[in-house]
Coordinates of C-alpha atoms and ligand atoms in Angstrom, one line a residue:
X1 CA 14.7 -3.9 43.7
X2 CA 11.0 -5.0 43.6
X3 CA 10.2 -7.5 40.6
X4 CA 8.4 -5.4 37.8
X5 CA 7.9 -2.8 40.0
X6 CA 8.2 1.3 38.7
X7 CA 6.8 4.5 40.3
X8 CA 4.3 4.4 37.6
X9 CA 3.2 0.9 38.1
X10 CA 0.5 1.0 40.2
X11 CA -1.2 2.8 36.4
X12 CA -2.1 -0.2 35.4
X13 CA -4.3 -1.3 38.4
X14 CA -7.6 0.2 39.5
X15 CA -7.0 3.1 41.7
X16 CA -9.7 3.7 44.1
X17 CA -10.9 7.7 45.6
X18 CA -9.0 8.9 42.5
X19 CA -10.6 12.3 41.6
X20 CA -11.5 12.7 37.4
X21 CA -9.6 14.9 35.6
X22 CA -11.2 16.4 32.7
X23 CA -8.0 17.8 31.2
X24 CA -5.5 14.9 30.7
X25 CA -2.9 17.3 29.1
X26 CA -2.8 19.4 31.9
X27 CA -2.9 16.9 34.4
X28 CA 0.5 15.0 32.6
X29 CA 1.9 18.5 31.9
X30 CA 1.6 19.4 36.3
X31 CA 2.9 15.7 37.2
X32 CA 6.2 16.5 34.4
X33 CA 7.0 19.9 36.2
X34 CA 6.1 18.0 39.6
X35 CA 9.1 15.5 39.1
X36 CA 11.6 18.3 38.1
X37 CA 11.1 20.4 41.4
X38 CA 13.2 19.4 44.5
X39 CA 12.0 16.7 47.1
X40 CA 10.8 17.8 50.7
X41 CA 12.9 15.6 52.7
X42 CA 15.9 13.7 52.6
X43 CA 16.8 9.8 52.1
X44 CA 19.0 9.9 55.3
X45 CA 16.6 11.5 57.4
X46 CA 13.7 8.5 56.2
X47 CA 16.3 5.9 57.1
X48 CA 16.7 7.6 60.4
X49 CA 12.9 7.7 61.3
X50 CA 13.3 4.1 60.4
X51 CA 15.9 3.4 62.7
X52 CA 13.7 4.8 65.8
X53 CA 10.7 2.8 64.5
X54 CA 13.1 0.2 65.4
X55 CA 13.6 0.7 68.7
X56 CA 9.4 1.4 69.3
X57 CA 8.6 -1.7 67.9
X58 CA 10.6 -3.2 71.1
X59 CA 8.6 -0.4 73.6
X60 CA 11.8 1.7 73.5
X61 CA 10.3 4.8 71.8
X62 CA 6.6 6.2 71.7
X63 CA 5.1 7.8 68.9
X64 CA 2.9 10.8 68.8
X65 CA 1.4 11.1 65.1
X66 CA -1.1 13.9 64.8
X67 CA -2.2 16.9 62.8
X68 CA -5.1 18.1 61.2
X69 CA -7.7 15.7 59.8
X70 CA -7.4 17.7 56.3
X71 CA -5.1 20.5 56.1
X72 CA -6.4 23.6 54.1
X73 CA -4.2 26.0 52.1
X74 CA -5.4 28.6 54.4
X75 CA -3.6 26.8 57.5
X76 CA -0.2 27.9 55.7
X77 CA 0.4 30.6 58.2
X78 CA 2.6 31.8 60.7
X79 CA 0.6 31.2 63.3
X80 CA -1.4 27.9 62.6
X81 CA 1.7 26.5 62.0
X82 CA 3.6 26.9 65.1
X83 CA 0.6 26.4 67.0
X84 CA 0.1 22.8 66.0
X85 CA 3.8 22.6 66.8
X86 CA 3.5 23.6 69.9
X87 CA 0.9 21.5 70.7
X88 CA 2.7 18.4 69.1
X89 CA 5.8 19.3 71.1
X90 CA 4.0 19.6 74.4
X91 CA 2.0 16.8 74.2
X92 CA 5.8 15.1 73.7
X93 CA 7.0 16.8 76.4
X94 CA 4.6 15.5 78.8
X95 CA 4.8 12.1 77.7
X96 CA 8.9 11.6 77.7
X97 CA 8.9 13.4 81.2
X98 CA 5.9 11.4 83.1
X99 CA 6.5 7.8 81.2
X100 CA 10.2 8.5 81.1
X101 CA 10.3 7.2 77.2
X102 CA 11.4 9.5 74.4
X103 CA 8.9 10.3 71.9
X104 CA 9.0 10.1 67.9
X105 CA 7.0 13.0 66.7
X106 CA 5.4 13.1 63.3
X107 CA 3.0 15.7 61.9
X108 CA -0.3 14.9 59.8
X109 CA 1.5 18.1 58.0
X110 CA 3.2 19.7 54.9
X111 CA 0.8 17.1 52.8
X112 CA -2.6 16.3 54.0
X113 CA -4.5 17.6 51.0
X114 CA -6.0 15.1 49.7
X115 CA -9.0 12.8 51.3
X116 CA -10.7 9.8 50.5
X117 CA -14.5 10.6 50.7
X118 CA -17.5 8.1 51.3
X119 CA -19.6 9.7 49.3
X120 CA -19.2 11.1 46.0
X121 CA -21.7 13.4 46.4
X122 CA -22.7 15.9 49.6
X123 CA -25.6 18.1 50.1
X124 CA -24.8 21.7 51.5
X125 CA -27.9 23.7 51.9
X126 CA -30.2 22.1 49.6
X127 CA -27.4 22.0 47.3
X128 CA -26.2 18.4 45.5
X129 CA -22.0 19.0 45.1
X130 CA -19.6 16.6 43.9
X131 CA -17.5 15.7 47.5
X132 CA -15.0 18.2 48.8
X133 CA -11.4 15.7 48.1
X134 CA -8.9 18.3 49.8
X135 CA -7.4 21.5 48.6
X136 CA -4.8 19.7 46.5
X137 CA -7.7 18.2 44.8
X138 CA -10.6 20.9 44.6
X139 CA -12.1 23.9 46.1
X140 CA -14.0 23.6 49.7
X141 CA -16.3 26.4 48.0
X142 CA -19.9 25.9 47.9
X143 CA -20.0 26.3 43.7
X144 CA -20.6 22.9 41.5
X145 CA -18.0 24.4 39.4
X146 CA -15.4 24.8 42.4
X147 CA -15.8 21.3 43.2
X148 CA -14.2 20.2 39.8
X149 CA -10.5 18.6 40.1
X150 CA -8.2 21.2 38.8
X151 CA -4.4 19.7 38.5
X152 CA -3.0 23.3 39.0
X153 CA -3.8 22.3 42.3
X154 CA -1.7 19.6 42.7
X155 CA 1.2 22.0 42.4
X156 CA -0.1 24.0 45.0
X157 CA -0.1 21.5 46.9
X158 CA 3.4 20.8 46.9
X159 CA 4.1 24.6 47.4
X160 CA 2.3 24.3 50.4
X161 CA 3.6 21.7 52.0
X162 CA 6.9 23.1 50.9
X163 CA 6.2 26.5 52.7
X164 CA 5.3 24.5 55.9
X165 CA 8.1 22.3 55.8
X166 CA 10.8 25.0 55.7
X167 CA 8.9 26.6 58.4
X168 CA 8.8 23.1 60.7
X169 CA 12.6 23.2 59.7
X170 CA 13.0 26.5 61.6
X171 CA 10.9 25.6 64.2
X172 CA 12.7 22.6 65.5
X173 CA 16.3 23.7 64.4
X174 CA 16.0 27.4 64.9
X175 CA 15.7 27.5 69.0
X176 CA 11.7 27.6 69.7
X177 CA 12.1 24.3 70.9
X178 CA 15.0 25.1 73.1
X179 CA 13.9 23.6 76.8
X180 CA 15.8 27.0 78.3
X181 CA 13.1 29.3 76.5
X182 CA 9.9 28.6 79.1
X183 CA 7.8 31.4 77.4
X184 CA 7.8 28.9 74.4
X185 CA 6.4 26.4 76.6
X186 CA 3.9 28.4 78.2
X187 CA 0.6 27.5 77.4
X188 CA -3.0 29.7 78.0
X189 CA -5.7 27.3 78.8
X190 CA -9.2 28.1 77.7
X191 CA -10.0 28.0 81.8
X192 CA -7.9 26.8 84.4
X193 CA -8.5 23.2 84.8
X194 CA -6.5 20.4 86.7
X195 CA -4.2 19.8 83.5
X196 CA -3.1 23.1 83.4
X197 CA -1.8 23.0 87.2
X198 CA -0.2 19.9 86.0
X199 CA 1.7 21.0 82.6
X200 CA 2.8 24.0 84.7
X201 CA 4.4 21.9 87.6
X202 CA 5.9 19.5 84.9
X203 CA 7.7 22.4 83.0
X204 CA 9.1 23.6 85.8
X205 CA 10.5 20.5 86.9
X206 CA 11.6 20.0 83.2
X207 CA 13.4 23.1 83.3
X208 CA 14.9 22.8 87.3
X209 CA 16.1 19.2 86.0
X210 CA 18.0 21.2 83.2
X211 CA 19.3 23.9 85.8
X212 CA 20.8 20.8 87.5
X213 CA 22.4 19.4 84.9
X214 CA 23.8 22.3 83.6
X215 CA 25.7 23.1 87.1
X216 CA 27.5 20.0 86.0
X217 CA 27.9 20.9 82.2
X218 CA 26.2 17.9 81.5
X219 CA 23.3 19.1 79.2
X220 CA 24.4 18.8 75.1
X221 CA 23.2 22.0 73.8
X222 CA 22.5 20.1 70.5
X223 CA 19.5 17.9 72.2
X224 CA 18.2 21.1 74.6
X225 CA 18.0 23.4 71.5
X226 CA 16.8 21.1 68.6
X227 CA 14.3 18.2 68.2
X228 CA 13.3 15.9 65.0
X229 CA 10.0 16.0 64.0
X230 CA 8.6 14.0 60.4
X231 CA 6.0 14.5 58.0
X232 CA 3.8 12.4 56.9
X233 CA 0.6 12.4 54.9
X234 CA -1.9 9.6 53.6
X235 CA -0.2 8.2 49.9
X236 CA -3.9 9.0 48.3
X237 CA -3.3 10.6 45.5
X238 CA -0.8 9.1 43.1
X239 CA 0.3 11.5 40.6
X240 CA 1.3 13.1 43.4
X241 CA 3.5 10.6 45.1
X242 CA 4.3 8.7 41.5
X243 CA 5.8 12.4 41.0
X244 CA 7.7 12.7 44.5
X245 CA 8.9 9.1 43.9
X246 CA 12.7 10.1 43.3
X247 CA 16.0 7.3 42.8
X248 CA 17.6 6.6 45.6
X249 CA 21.0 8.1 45.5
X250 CA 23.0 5.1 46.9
X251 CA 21.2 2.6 45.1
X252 CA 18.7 1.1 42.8
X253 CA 16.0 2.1 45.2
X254 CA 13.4 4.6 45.4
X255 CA 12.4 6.7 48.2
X256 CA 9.1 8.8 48.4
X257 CA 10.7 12.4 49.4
X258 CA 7.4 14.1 49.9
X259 CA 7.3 12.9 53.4
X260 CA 9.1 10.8 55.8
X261 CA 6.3 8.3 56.3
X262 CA 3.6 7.9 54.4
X263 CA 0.1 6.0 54.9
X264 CA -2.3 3.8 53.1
X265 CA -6.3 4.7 54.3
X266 CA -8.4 1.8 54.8
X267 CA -10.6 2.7 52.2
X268 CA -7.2 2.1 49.8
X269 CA -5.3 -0.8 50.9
X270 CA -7.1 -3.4 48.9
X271 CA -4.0 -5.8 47.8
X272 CA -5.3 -6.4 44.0
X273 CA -5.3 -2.3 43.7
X274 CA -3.2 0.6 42.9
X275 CA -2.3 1.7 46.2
X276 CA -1.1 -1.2 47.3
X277 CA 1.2 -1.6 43.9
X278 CA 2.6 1.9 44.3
X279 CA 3.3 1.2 48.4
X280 CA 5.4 -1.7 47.7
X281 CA 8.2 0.0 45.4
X282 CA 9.0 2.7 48.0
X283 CA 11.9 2.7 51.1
X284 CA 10.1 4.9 53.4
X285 CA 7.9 3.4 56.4
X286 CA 4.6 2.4 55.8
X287 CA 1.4 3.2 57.8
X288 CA -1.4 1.1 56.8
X289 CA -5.1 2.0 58.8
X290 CA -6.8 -0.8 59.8
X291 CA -9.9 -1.2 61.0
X292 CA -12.6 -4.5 62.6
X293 CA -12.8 -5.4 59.1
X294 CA -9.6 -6.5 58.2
X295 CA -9.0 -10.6 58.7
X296 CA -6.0 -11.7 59.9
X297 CA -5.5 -13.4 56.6
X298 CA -6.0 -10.6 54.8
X299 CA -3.3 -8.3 56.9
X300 CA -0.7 -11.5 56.9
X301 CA -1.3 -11.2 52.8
X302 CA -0.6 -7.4 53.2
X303 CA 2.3 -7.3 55.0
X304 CA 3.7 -9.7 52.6
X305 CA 3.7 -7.8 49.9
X306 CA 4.5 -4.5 51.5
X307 CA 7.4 -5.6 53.4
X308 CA 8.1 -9.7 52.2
X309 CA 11.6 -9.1 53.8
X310 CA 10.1 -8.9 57.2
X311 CA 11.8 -5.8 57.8
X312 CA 11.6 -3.9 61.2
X313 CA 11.0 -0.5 61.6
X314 CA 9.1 -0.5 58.3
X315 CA 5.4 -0.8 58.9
X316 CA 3.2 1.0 61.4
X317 CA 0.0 -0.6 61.8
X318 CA -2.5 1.6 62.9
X319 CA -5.5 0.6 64.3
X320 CA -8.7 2.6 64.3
X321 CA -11.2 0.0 65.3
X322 CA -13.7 1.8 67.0
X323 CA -14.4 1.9 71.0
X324 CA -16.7 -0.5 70.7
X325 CA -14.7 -3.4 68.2
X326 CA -11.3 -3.4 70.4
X327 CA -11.5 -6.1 72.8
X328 CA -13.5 -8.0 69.5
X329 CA -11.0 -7.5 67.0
X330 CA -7.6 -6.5 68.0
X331 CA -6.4 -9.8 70.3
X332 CA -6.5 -11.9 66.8
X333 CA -4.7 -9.7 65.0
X334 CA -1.9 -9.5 67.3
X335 CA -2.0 -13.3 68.0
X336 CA -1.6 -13.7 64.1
X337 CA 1.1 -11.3 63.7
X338 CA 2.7 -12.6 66.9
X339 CA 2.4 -16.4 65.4
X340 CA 3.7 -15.4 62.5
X341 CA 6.9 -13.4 63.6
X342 CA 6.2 -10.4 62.1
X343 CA 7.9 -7.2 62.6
X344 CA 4.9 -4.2 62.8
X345 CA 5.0 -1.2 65.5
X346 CA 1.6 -1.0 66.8
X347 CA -0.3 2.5 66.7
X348 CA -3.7 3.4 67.8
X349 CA -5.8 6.1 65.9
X350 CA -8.9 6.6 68.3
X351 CA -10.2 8.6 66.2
X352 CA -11.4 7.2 62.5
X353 CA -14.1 4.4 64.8
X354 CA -15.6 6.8 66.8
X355 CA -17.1 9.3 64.2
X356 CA -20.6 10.1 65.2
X357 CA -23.3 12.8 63.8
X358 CA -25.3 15.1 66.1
X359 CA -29.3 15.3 65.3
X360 CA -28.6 18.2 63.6
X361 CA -25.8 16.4 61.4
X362 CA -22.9 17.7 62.5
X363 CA -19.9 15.3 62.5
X364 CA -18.9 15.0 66.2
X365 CA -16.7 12.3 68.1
X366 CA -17.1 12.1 71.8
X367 CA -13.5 12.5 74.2
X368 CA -14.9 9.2 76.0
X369 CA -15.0 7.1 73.4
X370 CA -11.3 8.2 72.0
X371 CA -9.9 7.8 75.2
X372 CA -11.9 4.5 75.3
X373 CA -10.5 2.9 72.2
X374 CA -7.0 4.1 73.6
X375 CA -7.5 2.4 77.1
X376 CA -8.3 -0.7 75.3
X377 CA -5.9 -1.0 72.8
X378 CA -3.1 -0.3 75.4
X379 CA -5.0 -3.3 77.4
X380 CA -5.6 -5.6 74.9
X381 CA -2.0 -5.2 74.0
X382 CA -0.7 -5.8 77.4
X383 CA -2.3 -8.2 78.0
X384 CA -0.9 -9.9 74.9
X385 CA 2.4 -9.5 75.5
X386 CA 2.5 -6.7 72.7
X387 CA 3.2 -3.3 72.8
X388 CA 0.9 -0.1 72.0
X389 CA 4.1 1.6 70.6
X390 CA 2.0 5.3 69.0
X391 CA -1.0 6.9 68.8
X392 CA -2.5 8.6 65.5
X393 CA -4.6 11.8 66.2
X394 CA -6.3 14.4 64.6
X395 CA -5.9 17.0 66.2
X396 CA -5.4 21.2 66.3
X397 CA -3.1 23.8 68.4
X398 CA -6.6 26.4 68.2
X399 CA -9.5 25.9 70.4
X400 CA -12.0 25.0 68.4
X401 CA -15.1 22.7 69.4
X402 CA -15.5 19.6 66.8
X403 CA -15.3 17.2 69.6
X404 CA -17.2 16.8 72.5
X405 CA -16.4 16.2 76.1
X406 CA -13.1 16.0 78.0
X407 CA -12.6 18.1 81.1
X408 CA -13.4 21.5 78.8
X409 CA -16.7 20.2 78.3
X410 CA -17.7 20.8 74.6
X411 CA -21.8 19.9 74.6
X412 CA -23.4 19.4 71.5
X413 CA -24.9 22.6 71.0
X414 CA -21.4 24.3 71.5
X415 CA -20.2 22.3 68.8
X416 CA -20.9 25.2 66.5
X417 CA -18.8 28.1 68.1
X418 CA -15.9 27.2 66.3
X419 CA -16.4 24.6 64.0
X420 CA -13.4 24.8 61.8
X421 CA -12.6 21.6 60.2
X422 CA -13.5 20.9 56.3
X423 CA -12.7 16.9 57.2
X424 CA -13.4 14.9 60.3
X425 CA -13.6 16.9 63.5
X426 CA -10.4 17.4 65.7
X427 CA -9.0 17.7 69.3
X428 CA -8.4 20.8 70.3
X429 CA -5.9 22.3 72.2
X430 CA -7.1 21.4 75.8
X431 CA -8.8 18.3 74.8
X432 CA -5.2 17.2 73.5
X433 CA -3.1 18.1 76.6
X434 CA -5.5 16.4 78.4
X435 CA -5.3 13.0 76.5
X436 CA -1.8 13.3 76.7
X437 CA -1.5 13.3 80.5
X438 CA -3.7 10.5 80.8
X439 CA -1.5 8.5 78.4
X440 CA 1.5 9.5 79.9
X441 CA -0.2 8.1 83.3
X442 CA -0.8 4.1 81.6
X443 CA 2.3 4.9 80.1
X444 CA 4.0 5.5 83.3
X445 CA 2.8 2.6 85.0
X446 CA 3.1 0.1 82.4
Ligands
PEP1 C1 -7.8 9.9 57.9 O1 -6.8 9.5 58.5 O2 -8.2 11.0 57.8 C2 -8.6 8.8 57.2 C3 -9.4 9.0 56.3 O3 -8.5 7.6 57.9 P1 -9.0 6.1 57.5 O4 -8.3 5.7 56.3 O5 -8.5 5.4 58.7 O6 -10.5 6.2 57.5
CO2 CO1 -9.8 12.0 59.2

């Protein structure tokens, strides 16, 4: 086990976008109850995810990592739910079958309720309010009052995400993603454009390919009927994760089983803080968000102290440079990591860099630019003799319009029709089966 290193260590360093709690009592009272309630997830299954981070750190697996940018207690529903399923799943679907590479799915679910914020303070009509941290932290609610921390919520929280889990559980083990079942597939595009023509030719292929096999009896029932799918969620908030740091049941070890994989924000992952401390105890994988400002001293530092055994399948390192910083930025990193010998899977998040805001202040990001950053980091990697082995989205199974462009065609002043998010704003449905045809396509010809 790590030298001086406890699920509660990381108390004694400063701990950044940490939300004050006026009531300490209550605060230790939630975290006690917190650590007597059962984990989400299970060691094996970690270990497992670990295993096929393996094989995508040598190109042999692709990962799709996506979800909401915050998710609300409100998007515990039926439908929501299997919706951003759906969409995950598809977007998988279209990948393994065009690139001919099986896909790692992970949700930005059952735990995304807590965000880092830039500003302490926002203005909503005329009105100063302390920030909006996430529904695990405080309310959304336009009330000074409602924007206090309450730690109830942190229980909440974890209700939540167990609700969803369970849920995702039945999802993927109960049938829906059975290949056999085309109605599951089926999708309704907003209008018909040339990627729904496309989806539609490739899931009837997918499912004459199974007809095929099955003349033969050579289809497993086990792989047609189920698929794995993780969670994961950003490691912000650590009373939360301190409390859903459990003993490893084989051995001195500790696993974090509120989530499969868990990630550090770039805002978080200065070495000399908290984050960092707590991130170094735990067995699961590791994202850490990187962006143009990160030196490759400074990661080489980081990766020694998050994983000093080198391990593979362990860290993700997920750039979100910015369309503009790739070609800058990236080649050094990878050259330093390369030199080095380091074991990281590479995953692009074209998302975080290419936040913009609209003249009327809206919080946009253009399709062009996110399909930009992902061109480029796929090139630059190439080119380096590296892989692009995942991309990070945010993203939503609804059609809303927080994004602009893409063959949809979202123009600023649609932007608010259906502006949904409470975080950063988020594919949508068509905008994200789009993206994933395209990278399926550089993927393909790799
Ligand atoms: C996020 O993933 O929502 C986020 C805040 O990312 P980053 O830490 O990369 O800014
Ligand atoms: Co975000």
């Amino acid at each position: 086990m790590n030298n001086n290193w406890s699920p509660l260590s990381w108390r004694t360093k400063t701990a950044l976008q940490q939300p004050e709690y006026k009531d300490k009592d209550a605060l230790n009272k939630t975290i006690s109850e917190l650590k007597l309630l059962p984990p989400l997830v299970f060691e094996k299954e970690i270990e497992d995810l670990k295993f096929k981070l393996r094989l995508a750190e040598k190109g042999k697996m692709f990962i799709i990592q996506g979800g909401d940018c915050v998710e609300r207690f409100a998007d515990c529903n039926e439908k929501t739910i299997l919706n951003k399923m759906k969409i995950l799943l598809q977007m998988s679907m279209i990948i393994t079958y065009t690139a001919k590479i099986p896909v790692i799915k992970i949700g930005r679910i059952a735990g995304e309720y807590s965000k880092p914020r830039s500003n302490e303070f926002e203005t909503v009509n005329g009105i100063d309010l302390p920030s909006y941290r996430g529904d695990s932290i405080n309310s959304y609610r336009h009330d000074p009052s409602k924007r206090e921390a309450q730690p109830d919520r942190i229980i909440r929280g974890y209700f939540h995400a167990a609700a969803t889990c369970n849920y995702i559980r039945s999802i993927t083990r109960g049938g829906f993603a059975d290949l056999r079942t085309p109605s599951n597939w089926n999708i309704e595009f907003a209008r018909e454009t040339v990627t729904s023509g496309e989806y539609r030719t490739l899931i009837a292929n997918v499912i004459n390919s199974i007809e095929f096999l099955e003349c033969f009896d050579g289809v497993n029932n086990e792989i047609i009927n189920c698929t794995d799918f993780y969670i994961s969620h950003e490691g912000l908030l650590l009373p939360y994760e301190e409390a859903m740091t459990r003993k490893s049941l084989r051995q001195n070890e500790f696993y974090n089983l509120g989530a499969h994989m868990l990630w550090i924000g770039e805002r978080t992952r200065d070495i000399n803080n908290a984050h960092v401390e707590y991130f170094r105890g735990i067995n699961n994988p590791v994202g850490i968000k990187i962006s143009s400002e990160i030196t490759p001293d400074e990661l080489i530092r980081l990766l020694n102290i998050l994983n000093p055994q080198n391990n593979s399948g362990k860290i993700c390192l997920i750039t979100r440079m910015g369309c503009k910083n790739v070609k800058k930025y990236l080649p050094d990193l990878i050259h330093r990591v390369k030199k080095e010998n380091k074991n990281v899977v590479w995953i692009c998040d074209p998302m975080h860099g290419n936040t913009t805001l609209t003249k009327q202040g809206i919080k946009t990001r253009d399709f062009k630019d996110i399909l930009q950053e992902l061109t480029d980091t796929f090139l630059v990697h190439k080119t380096n003799d590296s892989f692009m082995s995942g991309v990070h989205f945010e993203l939503t199974g609804e059609r809303v319009t927080e994004c602009i462009g893409g063959a949809i065609n979202i123009a600023e002043e649609n932007l608010e029709e259906h502006y949904e998010t409470y975080c950063d704003p988020r594919l949508n449905y068509d905008q994200s089966m789009e993206i994933s045809f395209l990278l399926a396509k550089f993927l393909k010809n790799a």
